[in-house]
Coordinates of C-alpha atoms in Angstrom, one line a residue:
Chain A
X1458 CA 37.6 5.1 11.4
X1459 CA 39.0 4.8 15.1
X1460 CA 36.8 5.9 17.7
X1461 CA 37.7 6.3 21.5
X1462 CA 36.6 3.3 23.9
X1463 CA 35.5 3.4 27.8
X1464 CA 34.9 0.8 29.3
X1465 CA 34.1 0.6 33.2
X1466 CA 33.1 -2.6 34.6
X1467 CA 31.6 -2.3 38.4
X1468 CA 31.5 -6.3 38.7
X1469 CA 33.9 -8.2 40.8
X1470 CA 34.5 -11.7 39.4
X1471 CA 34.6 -10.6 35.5
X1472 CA 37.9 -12.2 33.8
X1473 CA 39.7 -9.9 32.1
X1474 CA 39.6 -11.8 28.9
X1475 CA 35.9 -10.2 28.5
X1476 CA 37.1 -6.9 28.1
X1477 CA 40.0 -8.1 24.9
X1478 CA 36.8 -9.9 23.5
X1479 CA 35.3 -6.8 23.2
X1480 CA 38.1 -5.0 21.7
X1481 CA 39.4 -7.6 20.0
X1482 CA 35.3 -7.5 17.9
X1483 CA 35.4 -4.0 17.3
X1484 CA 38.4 -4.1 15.5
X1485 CA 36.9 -6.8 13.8
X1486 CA 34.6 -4.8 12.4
X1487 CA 36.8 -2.5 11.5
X1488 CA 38.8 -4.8 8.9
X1489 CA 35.5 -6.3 7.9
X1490 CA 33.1 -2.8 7.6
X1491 CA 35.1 0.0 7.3
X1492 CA 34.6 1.4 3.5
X1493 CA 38.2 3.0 4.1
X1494 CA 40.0 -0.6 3.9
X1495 CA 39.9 -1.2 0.4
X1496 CA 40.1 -5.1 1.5
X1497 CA 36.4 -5.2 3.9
X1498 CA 33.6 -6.6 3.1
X1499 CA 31.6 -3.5 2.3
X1500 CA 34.8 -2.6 0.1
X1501 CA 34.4 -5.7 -1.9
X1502 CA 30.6 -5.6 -1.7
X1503 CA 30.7 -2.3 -3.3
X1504 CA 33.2 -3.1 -6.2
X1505 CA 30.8 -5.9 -7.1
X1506 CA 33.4 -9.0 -6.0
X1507 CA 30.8 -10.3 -3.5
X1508 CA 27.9 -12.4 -5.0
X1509 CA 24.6 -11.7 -3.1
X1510 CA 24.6 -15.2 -1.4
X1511 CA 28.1 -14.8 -0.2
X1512 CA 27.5 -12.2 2.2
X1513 CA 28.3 -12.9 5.5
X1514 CA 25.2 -12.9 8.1
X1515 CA 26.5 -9.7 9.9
X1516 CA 26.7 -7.7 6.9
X1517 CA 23.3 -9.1 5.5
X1518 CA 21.6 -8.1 9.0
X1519 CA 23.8 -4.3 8.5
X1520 CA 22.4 -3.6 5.0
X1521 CA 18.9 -4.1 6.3
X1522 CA 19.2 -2.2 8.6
X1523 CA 20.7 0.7 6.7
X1524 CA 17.6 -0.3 4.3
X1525 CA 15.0 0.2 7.4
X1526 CA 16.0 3.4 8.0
X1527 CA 16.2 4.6 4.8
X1528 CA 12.9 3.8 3.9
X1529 CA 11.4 5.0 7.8
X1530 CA 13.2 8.5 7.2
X1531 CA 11.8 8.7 3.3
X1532 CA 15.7 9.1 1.9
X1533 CA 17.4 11.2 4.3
X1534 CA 19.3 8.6 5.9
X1535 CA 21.3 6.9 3.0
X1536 CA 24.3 4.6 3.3
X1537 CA 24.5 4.3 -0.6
X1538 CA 24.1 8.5 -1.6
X1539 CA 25.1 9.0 -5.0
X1540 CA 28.4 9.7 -6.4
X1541 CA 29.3 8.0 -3.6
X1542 CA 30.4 4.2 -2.3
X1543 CA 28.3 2.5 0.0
X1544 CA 29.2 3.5 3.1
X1545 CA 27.0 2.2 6.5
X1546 CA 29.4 3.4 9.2
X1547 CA 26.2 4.7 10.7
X1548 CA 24.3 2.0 11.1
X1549 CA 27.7 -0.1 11.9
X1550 CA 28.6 2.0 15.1
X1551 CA 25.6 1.4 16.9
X1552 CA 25.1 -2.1 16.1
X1553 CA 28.7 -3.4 16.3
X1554 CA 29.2 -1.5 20.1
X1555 CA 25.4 -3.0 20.8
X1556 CA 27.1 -6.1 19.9
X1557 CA 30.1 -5.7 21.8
X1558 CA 27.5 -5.0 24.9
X1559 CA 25.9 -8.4 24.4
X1560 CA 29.0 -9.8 24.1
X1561 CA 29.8 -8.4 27.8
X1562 CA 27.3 -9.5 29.2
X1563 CA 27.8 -13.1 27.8
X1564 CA 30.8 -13.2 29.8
X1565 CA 29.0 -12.5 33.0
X1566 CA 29.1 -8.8 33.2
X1567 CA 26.1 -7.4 34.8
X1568 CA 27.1 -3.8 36.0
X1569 CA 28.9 -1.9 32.8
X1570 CA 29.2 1.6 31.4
X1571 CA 30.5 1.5 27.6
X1572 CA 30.9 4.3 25.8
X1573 CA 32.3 4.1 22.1
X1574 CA 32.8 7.8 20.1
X1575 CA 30.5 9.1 23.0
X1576 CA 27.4 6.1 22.1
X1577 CA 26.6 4.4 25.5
X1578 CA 25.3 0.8 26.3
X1579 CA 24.8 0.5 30.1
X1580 CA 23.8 -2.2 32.4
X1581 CA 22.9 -2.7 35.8
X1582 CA 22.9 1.1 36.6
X1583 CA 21.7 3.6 37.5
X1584 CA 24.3 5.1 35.5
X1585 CA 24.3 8.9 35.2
X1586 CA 25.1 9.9 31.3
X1587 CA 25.9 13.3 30.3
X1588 CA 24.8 15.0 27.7
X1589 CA 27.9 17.3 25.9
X1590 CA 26.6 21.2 25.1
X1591 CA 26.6 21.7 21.4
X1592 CA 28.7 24.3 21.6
X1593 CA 30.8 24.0 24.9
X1594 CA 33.3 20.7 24.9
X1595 CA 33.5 21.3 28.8
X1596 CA 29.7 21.4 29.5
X1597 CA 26.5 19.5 29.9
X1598 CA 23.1 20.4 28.9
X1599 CA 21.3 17.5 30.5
X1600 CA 22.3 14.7 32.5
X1601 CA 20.3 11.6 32.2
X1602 CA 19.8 8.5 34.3
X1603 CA 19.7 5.1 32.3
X1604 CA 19.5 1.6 34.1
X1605 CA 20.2 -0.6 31.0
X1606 CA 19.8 0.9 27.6
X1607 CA 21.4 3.1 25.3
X1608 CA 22.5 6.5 24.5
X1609 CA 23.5 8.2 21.3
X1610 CA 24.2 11.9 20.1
X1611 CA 24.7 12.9 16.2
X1612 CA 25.8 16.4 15.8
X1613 CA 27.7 19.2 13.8
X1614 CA 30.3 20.2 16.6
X1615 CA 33.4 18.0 15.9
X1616 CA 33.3 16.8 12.2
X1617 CA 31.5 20.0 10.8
X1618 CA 28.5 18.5 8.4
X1619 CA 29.5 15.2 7.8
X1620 CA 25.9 14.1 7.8
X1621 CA 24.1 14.6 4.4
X1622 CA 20.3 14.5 4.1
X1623 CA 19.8 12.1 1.6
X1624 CA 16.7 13.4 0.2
X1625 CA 18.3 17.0 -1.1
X1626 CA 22.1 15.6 -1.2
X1627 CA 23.1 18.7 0.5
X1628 CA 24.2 18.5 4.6
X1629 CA 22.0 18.5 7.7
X1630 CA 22.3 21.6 8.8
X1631 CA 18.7 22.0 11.3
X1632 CA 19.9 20.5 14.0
X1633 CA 23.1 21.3 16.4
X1634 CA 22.6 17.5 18.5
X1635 CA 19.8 15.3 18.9
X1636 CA 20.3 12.9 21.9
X1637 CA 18.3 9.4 21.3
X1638 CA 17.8 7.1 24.3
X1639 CA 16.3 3.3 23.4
X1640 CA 16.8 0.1 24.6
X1641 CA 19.7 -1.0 22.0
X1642 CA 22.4 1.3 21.1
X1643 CA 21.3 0.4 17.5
X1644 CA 18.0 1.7 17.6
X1645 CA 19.1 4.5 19.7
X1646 CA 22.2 5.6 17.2
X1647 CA 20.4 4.8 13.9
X1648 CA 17.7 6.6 15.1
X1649 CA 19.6 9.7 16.4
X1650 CA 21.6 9.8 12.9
X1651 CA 18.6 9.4 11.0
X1652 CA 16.7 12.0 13.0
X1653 CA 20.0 14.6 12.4
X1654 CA 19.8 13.9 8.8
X1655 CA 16.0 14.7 8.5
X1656 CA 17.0 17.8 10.5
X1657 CA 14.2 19.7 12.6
X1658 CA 11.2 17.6 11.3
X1659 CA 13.7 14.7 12.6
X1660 CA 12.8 15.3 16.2
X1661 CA 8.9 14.6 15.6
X1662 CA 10.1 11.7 13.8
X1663 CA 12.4 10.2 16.4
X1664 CA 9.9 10.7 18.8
X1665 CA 7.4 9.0 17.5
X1666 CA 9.5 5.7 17.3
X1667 CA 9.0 3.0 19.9
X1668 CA 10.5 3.0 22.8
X1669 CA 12.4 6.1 22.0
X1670 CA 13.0 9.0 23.9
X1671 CA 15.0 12.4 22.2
X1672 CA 16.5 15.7 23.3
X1673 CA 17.3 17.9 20.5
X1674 CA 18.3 21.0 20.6
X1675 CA 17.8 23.0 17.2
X1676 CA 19.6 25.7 15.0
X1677 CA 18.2 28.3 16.9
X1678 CA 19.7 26.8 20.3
X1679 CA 15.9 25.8 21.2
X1680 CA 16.0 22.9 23.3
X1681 CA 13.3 20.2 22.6
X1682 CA 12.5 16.9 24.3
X1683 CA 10.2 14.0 25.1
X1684 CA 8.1 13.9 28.4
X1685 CA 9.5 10.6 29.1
X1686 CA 13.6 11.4 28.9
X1687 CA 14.7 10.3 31.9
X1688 CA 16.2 13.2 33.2
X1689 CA 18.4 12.8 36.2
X1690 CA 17.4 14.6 39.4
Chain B
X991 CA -0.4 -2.3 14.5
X992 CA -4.2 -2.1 13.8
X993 CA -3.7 1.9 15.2
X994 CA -0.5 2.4 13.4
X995 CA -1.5 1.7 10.1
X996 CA -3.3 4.5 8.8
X997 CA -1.0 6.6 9.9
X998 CA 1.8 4.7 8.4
X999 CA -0.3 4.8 4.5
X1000 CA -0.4 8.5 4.9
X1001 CA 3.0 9.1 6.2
X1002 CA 5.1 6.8 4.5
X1003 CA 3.0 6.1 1.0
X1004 CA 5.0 3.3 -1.1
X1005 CA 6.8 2.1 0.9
X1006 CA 7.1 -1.0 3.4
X1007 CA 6.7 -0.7 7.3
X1008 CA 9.9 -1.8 8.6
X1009 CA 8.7 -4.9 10.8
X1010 CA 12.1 -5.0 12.6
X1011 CA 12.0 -3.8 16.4
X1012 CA 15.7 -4.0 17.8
X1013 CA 14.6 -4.9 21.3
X1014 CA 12.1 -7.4 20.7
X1015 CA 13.3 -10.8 20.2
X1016 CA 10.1 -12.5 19.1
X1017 CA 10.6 -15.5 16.6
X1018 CA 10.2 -15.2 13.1
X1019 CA 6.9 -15.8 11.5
X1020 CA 7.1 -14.5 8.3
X1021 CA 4.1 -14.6 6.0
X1022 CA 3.8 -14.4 2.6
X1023 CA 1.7 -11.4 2.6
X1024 CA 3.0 -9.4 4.9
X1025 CA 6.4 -9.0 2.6
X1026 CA 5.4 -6.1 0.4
X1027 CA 8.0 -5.6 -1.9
X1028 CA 10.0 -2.1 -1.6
X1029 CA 10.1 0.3 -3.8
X1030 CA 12.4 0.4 -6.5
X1031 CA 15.4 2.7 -6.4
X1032 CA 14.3 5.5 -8.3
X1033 CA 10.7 6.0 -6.6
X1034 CA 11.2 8.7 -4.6
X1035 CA 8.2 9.1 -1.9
X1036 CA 8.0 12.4 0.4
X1037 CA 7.0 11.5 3.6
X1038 CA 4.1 13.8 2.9
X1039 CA 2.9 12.3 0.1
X1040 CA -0.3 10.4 0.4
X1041 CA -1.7 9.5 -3.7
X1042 CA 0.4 6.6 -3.8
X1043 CA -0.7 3.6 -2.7
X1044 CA 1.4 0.9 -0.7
X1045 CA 0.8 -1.3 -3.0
X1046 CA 1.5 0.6 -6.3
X1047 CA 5.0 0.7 -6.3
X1048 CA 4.8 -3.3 -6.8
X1049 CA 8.0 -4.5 -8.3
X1050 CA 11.6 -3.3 -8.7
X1051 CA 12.8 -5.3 -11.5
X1052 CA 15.6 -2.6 -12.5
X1053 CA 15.0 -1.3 -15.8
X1054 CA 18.4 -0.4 -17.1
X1055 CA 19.5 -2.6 -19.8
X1056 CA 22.7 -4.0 -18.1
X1057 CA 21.2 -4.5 -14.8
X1058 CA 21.1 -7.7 -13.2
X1059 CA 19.0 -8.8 -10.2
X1060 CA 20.9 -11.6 -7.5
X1061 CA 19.1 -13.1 -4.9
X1062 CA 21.3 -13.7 -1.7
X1063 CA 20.6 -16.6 0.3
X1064 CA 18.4 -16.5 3.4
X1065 CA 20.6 -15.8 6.6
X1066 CA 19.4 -16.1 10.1
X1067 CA 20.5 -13.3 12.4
X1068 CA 20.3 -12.9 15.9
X1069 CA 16.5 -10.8 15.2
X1070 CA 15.3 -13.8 12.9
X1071 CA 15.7 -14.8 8.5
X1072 CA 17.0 -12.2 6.2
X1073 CA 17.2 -12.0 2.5
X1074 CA 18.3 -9.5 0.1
X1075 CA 18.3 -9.3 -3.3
X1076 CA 21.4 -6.9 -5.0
X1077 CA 20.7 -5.1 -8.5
X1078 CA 24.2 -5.1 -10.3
X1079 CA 24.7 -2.3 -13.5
X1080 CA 27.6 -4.1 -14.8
X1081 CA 29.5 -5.3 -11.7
X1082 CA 29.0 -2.2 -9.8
X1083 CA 25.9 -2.8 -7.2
X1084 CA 23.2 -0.2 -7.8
X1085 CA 20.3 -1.5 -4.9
X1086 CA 20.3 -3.3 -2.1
X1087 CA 16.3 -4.5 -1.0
X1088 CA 15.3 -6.8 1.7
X1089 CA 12.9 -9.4 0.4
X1090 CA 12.7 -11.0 4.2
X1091 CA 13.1 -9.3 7.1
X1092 CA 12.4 -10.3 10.7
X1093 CA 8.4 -10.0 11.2
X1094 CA 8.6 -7.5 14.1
X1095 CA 5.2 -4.4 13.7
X1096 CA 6.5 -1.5 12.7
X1097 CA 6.5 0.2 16.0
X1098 CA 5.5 3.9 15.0
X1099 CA 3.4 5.4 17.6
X1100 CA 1.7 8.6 18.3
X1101 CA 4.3 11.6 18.6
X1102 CA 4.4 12.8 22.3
X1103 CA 3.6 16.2 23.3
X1104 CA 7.1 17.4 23.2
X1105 CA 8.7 19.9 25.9
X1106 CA 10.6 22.8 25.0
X1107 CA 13.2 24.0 27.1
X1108 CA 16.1 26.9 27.4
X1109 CA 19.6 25.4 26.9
X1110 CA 21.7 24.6 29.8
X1111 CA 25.3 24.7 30.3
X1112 CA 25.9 23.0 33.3
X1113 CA 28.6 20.4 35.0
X1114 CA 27.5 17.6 37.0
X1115 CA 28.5 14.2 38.6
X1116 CA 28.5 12.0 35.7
X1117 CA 29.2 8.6 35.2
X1118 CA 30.1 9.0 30.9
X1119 CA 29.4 11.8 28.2
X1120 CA 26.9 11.1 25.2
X1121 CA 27.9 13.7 22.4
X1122 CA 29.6 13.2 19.0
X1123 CA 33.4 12.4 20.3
X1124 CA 34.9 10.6 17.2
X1125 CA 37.8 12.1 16.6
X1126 CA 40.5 11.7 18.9
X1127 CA 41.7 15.4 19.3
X1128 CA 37.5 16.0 20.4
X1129 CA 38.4 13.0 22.8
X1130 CA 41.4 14.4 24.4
X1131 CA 38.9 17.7 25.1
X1132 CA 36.2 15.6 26.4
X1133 CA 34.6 15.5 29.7
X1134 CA 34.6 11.7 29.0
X1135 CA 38.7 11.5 29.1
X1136 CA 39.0 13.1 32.1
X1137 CA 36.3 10.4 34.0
X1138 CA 38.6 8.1 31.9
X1139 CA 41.9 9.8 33.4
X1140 CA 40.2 9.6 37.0
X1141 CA 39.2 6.5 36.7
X1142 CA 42.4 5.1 35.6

């Protein structure tokens, strides 16, 4: 489940060590979360091999968060659909590259730009984030300013409908990209996942979560947004 | 919270408000009463539903014969305690529910008047892309590998 990494770090005096910490704790959570390595911790949590009190703290804090968002999108964000293993990649992105943000900045980075599988974290901007068309690989449709915060995109146009809507078991199919801005890249890409799986009614939903702002732009290539996006000029 | 409330019995019926608020760091308080218990798996509230009553869907003590209910052990996380408690069928686990979460409000607020928009296709200065870029072919297409491949 490799994604592609940027990192761009505008400080001076940051060693270069903070930069392999950061690698070196997303592929941590690879070994440890991925439900493709039949030897991780969700692996072995889902074949029953883990007791309940043996869970590590990073995976107890992951499975409530998959259970938050299950029960604030009624069902349609799922990491445990049926007929299927539990599988909280969703929720793990956003948290583990939040993480790996917090981790960055522990090492005395104050002016970064991460962006993991196109999820940002930035800090210290402004930093201007571009929004990918749904439909053109080589286009924007908005560009954003963030400061410190987070930016995340679910949509249809490079794994086809990978994201089911847990309520009907069938995929997501009412929304071309929803764009989430929040403070922490695990609200924001929780949030935009969820919102994708819920489809259109997702937008409402995602918008009426604090401290989040959304661009979405629907089936019918409408284009809707929150009054507070903070649109670049 | 005092606001949100209603609007969260109407909305979400059955089911807990999700106290946890990623940017707040508060410490945990957690009360007693303020840990509803979550539904069990097979309840199955529409968001539009609004008969059921918070408080209805009390208990989740798994039915199924085999089933057996494991209490993990109370883990503090960077956003405060957390406890779950796994329902196994057999040794395969069926539910996973949070019996303590960090004791952040549920943060749902009123749903903005949203603006609607005609869709752009545009190129600007840019510092990174947000968009789905998983795959490493959709990287290698991306605007965000050729700021990469400027940068570099």
């Amino acid at each position: 489940m490799g994604f592609p990494v940027s990192l761009r770090i505008d400080d001076e005096d940051v060693p270069e060590a903070a930069a392999d910490g950061l690698f070196a704790w997303l592929r941590e959570v690879d070994a440890r979360f991925s439900p493709f390595k039949p030897d991780s911790e969700v692996s072995r949590l889902d074949r029953g091999e883990l007791a309940a009190d043996g869970l590590s703290a990073d995976l107890v804090e992951v499975l409530g968060l998959c259970e938050e968002y299950r029960v604030a999108t009624g069902g349609a964000f799922d990491a445990r659909l049926p007929g299927r293993g539990l599988d909280p990649c969703a929720v793990v992105k956003g948290w583990s590259v939040q993480r790996a943000a917090e981790l960055l900045a522990a090492s005395g980075a104050t002016r970064f730009c991460l962006n993991a599988g196109g999820d940002v974290v930035t800090a210290g901007g402004p930093w201007r984030v571009g929004v990918r068309h749904p439909e053109r690989a080589d286009r924007l449709c908005t560009v954003l300013e963030i400061t410190d915060g987070a930016v995340a995109t679910s949509a249809r146009y490079e794994r086809g409908d990978h994201i089911v809507d847990g309520r009907t078991g069938r995929p997501a199919t009412g929304l071309l990209s929803v764009t989430v801005v929040a403070r922490s890249l695990t609200e924001a890409d929780a949030t935009a996942t969820a919102a994708f799986a819920m489809g259109a009614e997702g937008i409402e939903w995602a918008a009426a979560r604090e401290g989040c702002e959304v661009f979405a732009v629907d089936a019918e290539h409408r284009v809707v947004r929150t009054p507070g996006l903070p649109v670049a000029t | 919270m005092k606001r949100a409330l209603p609007v969260f019995v109407l909305t979400i019926a059955g089911l807990i408000p999700v106290w946890r608020y990623a940017p707040s760091t508060g410490t945990t308080t957690t009360e007693a009463a303020e840990i509803a218990p979550t539904p069990s798996s097979t309840t199955s509230s529409s968001p539009s539903s609004s008969s059921a009553s918070p408080s209805a869907s009390s208990s989740s003590s798994a039915s199924a014969a085999a089933s057996q209910v494991v209490k993990g052990s109370t883990v503090n996380t960077s956003k405060g305690a957390v406890q779950v408690e796994v329902t196994f069928e057999g040794d395969k686990i069926s539910y996973v529910r949070m019996l303590q979460q960090p004791n952040h409000p549920q943060t749902t607020a009123a749903v903005p008047k949203l603006i609607e928009e005609t869709l752009q296709a545009q190129s600007a200065d840019i510092d990174t892309v947000s968009g789905a870029t998983i795959t490493s072919e959709g990287y290698i297409q991306s605007l965000q590998a050729a700021i990469d491949a400027k940068g570099a």
